């Protein structure tokens, strides 16, 4: 199942994420994902595992043009020249000449001048053919509006925290109005499992009941919920069985009532950082050279 981005580039709707995967686990996990059938791999400079993602892709031996590589620029590398160099760092670690999708990891509203410079660099990379598509991550409606006022290319994609317990419908609506694909990180609510004072989506009775009707797990139900509503989703795991389970989501269909039941689970409680709280003072992280 593919999605078509606003510049005509096609992208697998279901991808494999490597957030918090230790470098020593990443190679085996990405190899397992590619062998399972995933063709979209999402990483980031700040994850510290771009090099291992590249190693895994080469080891599996799938032709480069069959794997969609997405990575992110961290806030320490925002600014026009800095972001051009961030591209070189990421491609050097990944071992590729071109990225399929390069996005800004955060909105950095406290220094939006640097954000605009960084996004302008993405526009240059796109024009030069060094990236095939560009986008953003963790941008709220107001950040998208500010970016639109100061740049010329609409983001192809906006990656945000999105699962049944936190659906960010206002951001989804803003993305849709602009022709921007919404991509879900923590799409099966994994972040609800390891943050305190929160029920795990995996134990939700509504999701378990829907899964039982289709012979699927709650995680598989959540992933299909994203795909059926036109979103991209990035589940993550380092366990081969779970990696395979998360990919086995294309052989059933949720009813309108089931979709509505999942939609009704929204608590509007964010589990990741508040986007406005991500500043250079609080989230600074130097990104090593390639």
Short mmCIF file of C-alpha atoms in Angstrom, two decimals:
data_model
loop_
_atom_site.label_atom_id
_atom_site.label_comp_id
_atom_site.label_asym_id
_atom_site.label_seq_id
_atom_site.Cartn_x
_atom_site.Cartn_y
_atom_site.Cartn_z
CA UNK A 1 0.00 0.00 0.00
CA UNK A 2 1.49 3.31 -1.12
CA UNK A 3 0.72 6.96 -0.52
CA UNK A 4 1.40 9.66 -3.10
CA UNK A 5 3.08 12.76 -1.72
CA UNK A 6 2.22 16.25 -2.94
CA UNK A 7 5.11 16.30 -5.43
CA UNK A 8 4.12 12.98 -7.00
CA UNK A 9 6.63 10.80 -5.15
CA UNK A 10 5.13 7.54 -3.90
CA UNK A 11 5.93 6.21 -0.44
CA UNK A 12 4.95 3.00 1.38
CA UNK A 13 2.20 3.81 3.86
CA UNK A 14 3.55 1.42 6.49
CA UNK A 15 7.14 1.96 7.56
CA UNK A 16 9.60 0.71 10.13
CA UNK A 17 10.86 3.04 12.85
CA UNK A 18 14.12 2.76 14.79
CA UNK A 19 13.60 5.35 17.55
CA UNK A 20 15.35 4.21 20.75
CA UNK A 21 16.83 1.19 18.98
CA UNK A 22 20.39 0.87 20.25
CA UNK A 23 22.99 0.87 17.47
CA UNK A 24 23.94 -2.72 18.25
CA UNK A 25 20.28 -3.80 17.84
CA UNK A 26 19.47 -1.68 14.81
CA UNK A 27 21.21 -3.72 12.10
CA UNK A 28 19.41 -6.95 12.98
CA UNK A 29 16.06 -5.18 13.45
CA UNK A 30 16.21 -3.38 10.09
CA UNK A 31 17.37 -6.57 8.37
CA UNK A 32 14.38 -8.38 9.87
CA UNK A 33 12.03 -5.60 8.77
CA UNK A 34 13.31 -5.59 5.20
CA UNK A 35 13.13 -9.38 4.99
CA UNK A 36 9.55 -9.20 6.31
CA UNK A 37 8.58 -6.81 3.53
CA UNK A 38 8.92 -3.28 4.90
CA UNK A 39 10.27 -0.86 2.29
CA UNK A 40 10.10 2.41 4.27
CA UNK A 41 12.74 2.86 6.97
CA UNK A 42 12.51 5.91 9.24
CA UNK A 43 15.51 7.09 11.24
CA UNK A 44 16.93 10.42 12.44
CA UNK A 45 20.25 12.08 13.09
CA UNK A 46 19.33 12.35 16.76
CA UNK A 47 18.65 8.61 17.07
CA UNK A 48 22.34 7.83 16.65
CA UNK A 49 21.70 4.82 14.42
CA UNK A 50 21.72 6.11 10.83
CA UNK A 51 24.99 4.29 10.15
CA UNK A 52 23.47 0.97 11.26
CA UNK A 53 20.36 1.52 9.15
CA UNK A 54 22.59 1.95 6.10
CA UNK A 55 24.56 -1.17 6.99
CA UNK A 56 21.39 -3.24 7.25
CA UNK A 57 20.06 -2.04 3.89
CA UNK A 58 23.33 -2.96 2.20
CA UNK A 59 23.53 -6.34 3.93
CA UNK A 60 20.05 -7.39 2.83
CA UNK A 61 20.96 -6.40 -0.72
CA UNK A 62 17.64 -4.90 -1.82
CA UNK A 63 18.21 -2.42 -4.68
CA UNK A 64 18.50 1.14 -3.38
CA UNK A 65 15.56 2.37 -5.43
CA UNK A 66 13.29 -0.16 -3.73
CA UNK A 67 13.91 1.13 -0.20
CA UNK A 68 12.42 4.47 0.87
CA UNK A 69 14.80 6.11 3.36
CA UNK A 70 13.47 8.85 5.63
CA UNK A 71 15.58 10.74 8.16
CA UNK A 72 15.44 13.94 10.19
CA UNK A 73 17.56 17.01 10.89
CA UNK A 74 18.05 17.75 14.60
CA UNK A 75 17.62 21.28 15.99
CA UNK A 76 21.36 21.77 16.60
CA UNK A 77 21.78 21.65 12.83
CA UNK A 78 19.03 24.14 12.01
CA UNK A 79 19.95 27.14 9.86
CA UNK A 80 20.58 27.21 6.12
CA UNK A 81 24.25 26.24 5.94
CA UNK A 82 24.01 24.00 8.98
CA UNK A 83 21.18 21.98 7.45
CA UNK A 84 23.00 21.58 4.16
CA UNK A 85 25.84 20.10 6.19
CA UNK A 86 23.39 17.95 8.17
CA UNK A 87 22.37 16.36 4.87
CA UNK A 88 26.02 15.47 4.24
CA UNK A 89 26.33 13.98 7.73
CA UNK A 90 23.20 11.85 7.34
CA UNK A 91 23.97 10.61 3.83
CA UNK A 92 27.54 9.88 4.88
CA UNK A 93 26.37 7.70 7.76
CA UNK A 94 23.64 6.02 5.72
CA UNK A 95 26.03 5.44 2.82
CA UNK A 96 23.71 6.91 0.17
CA UNK A 97 23.87 9.86 -2.20
CA UNK A 98 20.17 10.72 -2.14
CA UNK A 99 17.46 10.67 0.51
CA UNK A 100 13.86 9.83 -0.31
CA UNK A 101 12.50 12.08 2.45
CA UNK A 102 14.32 14.57 4.68
CA UNK A 103 12.35 16.32 7.40
CA UNK A 104 12.93 18.78 10.24
CA UNK A 105 12.68 16.90 13.54
CA UNK A 106 11.06 19.71 15.55
CA UNK A 107 9.45 23.10 14.94
CA UNK A 108 11.80 24.99 17.32
CA UNK A 109 9.36 27.91 17.72
CA UNK A 110 11.73 29.73 20.10
CA UNK A 111 14.17 30.17 17.19
CA UNK A 112 11.89 29.94 14.19
CA UNK A 113 14.36 31.96 12.16
CA UNK A 114 16.64 28.91 12.30
CA UNK A 115 13.71 26.67 11.39
CA UNK A 116 12.99 28.76 8.30
CA UNK A 117 16.67 28.67 7.33
CA UNK A 118 16.70 24.90 7.76
CA UNK A 119 13.57 24.40 5.69
CA UNK A 120 14.92 26.71 2.98
CA UNK A 121 17.96 24.42 2.85
CA UNK A 122 15.60 21.46 2.37
CA UNK A 123 14.05 23.34 -0.55
CA UNK A 124 17.53 23.75 -2.06
CA UNK A 125 18.29 20.05 -1.60
CA UNK A 126 15.00 19.19 -3.27
CA UNK A 127 15.69 21.49 -6.21
CA UNK A 128 19.14 19.96 -6.60
CA UNK A 129 17.74 16.43 -6.63
CA UNK A 130 19.65 15.40 -3.52
CA UNK A 131 16.38 14.64 -1.75
CA UNK A 132 13.19 13.43 -3.43
CA UNK A 133 10.77 14.99 -0.94
CA UNK A 134 10.86 17.21 2.15
CA UNK A 135 8.75 17.64 5.23
CA UNK A 136 8.50 18.32 8.95
CA UNK A 137 7.89 16.56 12.25
CA UNK A 138 6.05 17.63 15.38
CA UNK A 139 4.74 20.79 13.71
CA UNK A 140 1.45 22.03 15.12
CA UNK A 141 -1.12 24.04 13.17
CA UNK A 142 0.45 27.38 14.11
CA UNK A 143 3.94 26.18 13.15
CA UNK A 144 2.69 25.02 9.77
CA UNK A 145 1.07 28.41 9.20
CA UNK A 146 4.27 30.27 10.11
CA UNK A 147 6.30 28.06 7.82
CA UNK A 148 3.89 28.62 4.94
CA UNK A 149 4.25 32.38 5.37
CA UNK A 150 8.04 32.28 5.05
CA UNK A 151 8.80 29.43 2.62
CA UNK A 152 7.53 28.35 -0.77
CA UNK A 153 7.16 24.55 -0.79
CA UNK A 154 4.39 22.86 1.18
CA UNK A 155 5.75 20.01 3.33
CA UNK A 156 5.08 16.64 1.77
CA UNK A 157 4.68 15.07 5.21
CA UNK A 158 4.25 15.94 8.89
CA UNK A 159 5.27 13.22 11.36
CA UNK A 160 3.48 13.59 14.71
CA UNK A 161 2.59 11.59 17.81
CA UNK A 162 -0.64 9.89 16.81
CA UNK A 163 -2.40 6.87 18.27
CA UNK A 164 -5.97 6.15 19.43
CA UNK A 165 -5.41 7.94 22.75
CA UNK A 166 -3.94 11.08 21.15
CA UNK A 167 -5.17 11.84 17.65
CA UNK A 168 -4.30 15.53 17.10
CA UNK A 169 -7.25 16.03 14.78
CA UNK A 170 -6.57 19.75 14.42
CA UNK A 171 -3.10 18.99 13.06
CA UNK A 172 -4.47 16.24 10.83
CA UNK A 173 -7.00 18.70 9.45
CA UNK A 174 -4.32 21.32 8.80
CA UNK A 175 -2.17 18.72 7.05
CA UNK A 176 -5.07 17.58 4.89
CA UNK A 177 -6.00 21.14 3.94
CA UNK A 178 -2.44 21.76 2.76
CA UNK A 179 -2.07 18.44 0.93
CA UNK A 180 0.46 17.18 3.49
CA UNK A 181 0.50 13.50 4.48
CA UNK A 182 0.17 12.86 8.21
CA UNK A 183 2.60 10.23 9.48
CA UNK A 184 2.17 8.70 12.92
CA UNK A 185 5.00 8.09 15.34
CA UNK A 186 4.09 5.82 18.25
CA UNK A 187 1.19 4.69 16.03
CA UNK A 188 0.18 1.82 18.31
CA UNK A 189 0.47 3.83 21.49
CA UNK A 190 3.72 2.32 22.65
CA UNK A 191 4.54 5.59 24.37
CA UNK A 192 1.50 5.01 26.63
CA UNK A 193 3.11 1.81 27.88
CA UNK A 194 6.32 3.20 29.31
CA UNK A 195 5.24 6.64 30.45
CA UNK A 196 3.81 6.82 34.01
CA UNK A 197 0.16 7.39 34.85
CA UNK A 198 -1.23 6.15 31.60
CA UNK A 199 -3.21 3.09 30.50
CA UNK A 200 -1.61 1.04 27.75
CA UNK A 201 -3.41 1.00 24.43
CA UNK A 202 -2.43 -2.66 24.08
CA UNK A 203 -4.78 -3.49 26.97
CA UNK A 204 -7.73 -1.47 25.72
CA UNK A 205 -10.92 -3.53 25.76
CA UNK A 206 -12.35 -1.81 22.68
CA UNK A 207 -9.26 -2.61 20.63
CA UNK A 208 -9.12 -6.17 21.97
CA UNK A 209 -12.77 -6.75 21.04
CA UNK A 210 -12.30 -5.39 17.52
CA UNK A 211 -9.19 -7.50 17.14
CA UNK A 212 -11.05 -10.62 18.23
CA UNK A 213 -13.61 -10.06 15.46
CA UNK A 214 -10.85 -10.08 12.85
CA UNK A 215 -8.41 -12.52 14.42
CA UNK A 216 -5.94 -9.69 14.94
CA UNK A 217 -4.08 -8.14 17.88
CA UNK A 218 -4.81 -4.66 19.24
CA UNK A 219 -1.55 -3.46 17.62
CA UNK A 220 -2.65 -4.76 14.22
CA UNK A 221 -6.04 -3.10 14.63
CA UNK A 222 -4.40 0.24 15.43
CA UNK A 223 -2.08 0.04 12.45
CA UNK A 224 -4.90 -0.76 10.08
CA UNK A 225 -6.92 2.12 11.57
CA UNK A 226 -4.15 4.49 10.48
CA UNK A 227 -3.81 2.99 7.01
CA UNK A 228 -7.55 2.82 6.36
CA UNK A 229 -7.85 6.53 7.22
CA UNK A 230 -5.07 7.50 4.81
CA UNK A 231 -2.16 8.01 7.19
CA UNK A 232 1.38 6.67 7.20
CA UNK A 233 2.41 4.73 10.31
CA UNK A 234 5.82 3.82 11.74
CA UNK A 235 5.69 0.95 14.24
CA UNK A 236 8.96 0.02 15.91
CA UNK A 237 10.29 -3.15 17.49
CA UNK A 238 13.54 -5.10 17.71
CA UNK A 239 11.75 -8.46 18.04
CA UNK A 240 11.36 -10.37 14.75
CA UNK A 241 7.99 -11.85 15.71
CA UNK A 242 6.57 -8.42 16.58
CA UNK A 243 8.13 -6.87 13.46
CA UNK A 244 6.33 -9.49 11.36
CA UNK A 245 3.05 -9.09 13.28
CA UNK A 246 3.07 -5.34 12.70
CA UNK A 247 3.39 -5.89 8.95
CA UNK A 248 0.51 -8.40 8.77
CA UNK A 249 -2.20 -5.76 8.62
CA UNK A 250 -3.37 -5.68 5.01
CA UNK A 251 -5.83 -8.60 4.92
CA UNK A 252 -8.82 -7.18 6.80
CA UNK A 253 -11.07 -4.13 6.82
CA UNK A 254 -12.49 -2.20 9.74
CA UNK A 255 -16.17 -1.32 9.61
CA UNK A 256 -17.39 2.25 9.90
CA UNK A 257 -18.59 1.50 13.44
CA UNK A 258 -15.21 0.04 14.39
CA UNK A 259 -13.39 3.07 13.02
CA UNK A 260 -15.75 5.32 14.99
CA UNK A 261 -15.14 3.29 18.16
CA UNK A 262 -11.39 3.74 17.83
CA UNK A 263 -11.82 7.44 17.06
CA UNK A 264 -13.82 7.75 20.30
CA UNK A 265 -10.83 6.60 22.39
CA UNK A 266 -9.08 9.96 22.03
CA UNK A 267 -8.12 11.45 25.41
CA UNK A 268 -6.26 14.46 23.95
CA UNK A 269 -3.33 13.74 26.27
CA UNK A 270 0.10 14.15 24.72
CA UNK A 271 2.76 11.69 25.88
CA UNK A 272 5.75 13.08 24.00
CA UNK A 273 7.32 16.49 24.61
CA UNK A 274 5.24 19.59 24.09
CA UNK A 275 6.54 20.99 20.78
CA UNK A 276 6.90 24.48 22.25
CA UNK A 277 9.08 23.07 25.05
CA UNK A 278 11.71 21.80 22.62
CA UNK A 279 14.38 24.51 22.68
CA UNK A 280 18.11 24.61 22.08
CA UNK A 281 18.56 25.13 25.81
CA UNK A 282 16.54 22.09 26.87
CA UNK A 283 17.05 19.61 24.03
CA UNK A 284 20.51 20.44 22.66
CA UNK A 285 22.30 17.42 21.20
CA UNK A 286 25.39 17.69 19.04
CA UNK A 287 25.21 15.48 15.98
CA UNK A 288 28.55 13.82 15.18
CA UNK A 289 30.20 14.05 11.77
CA UNK A 290 29.89 11.15 9.37
#
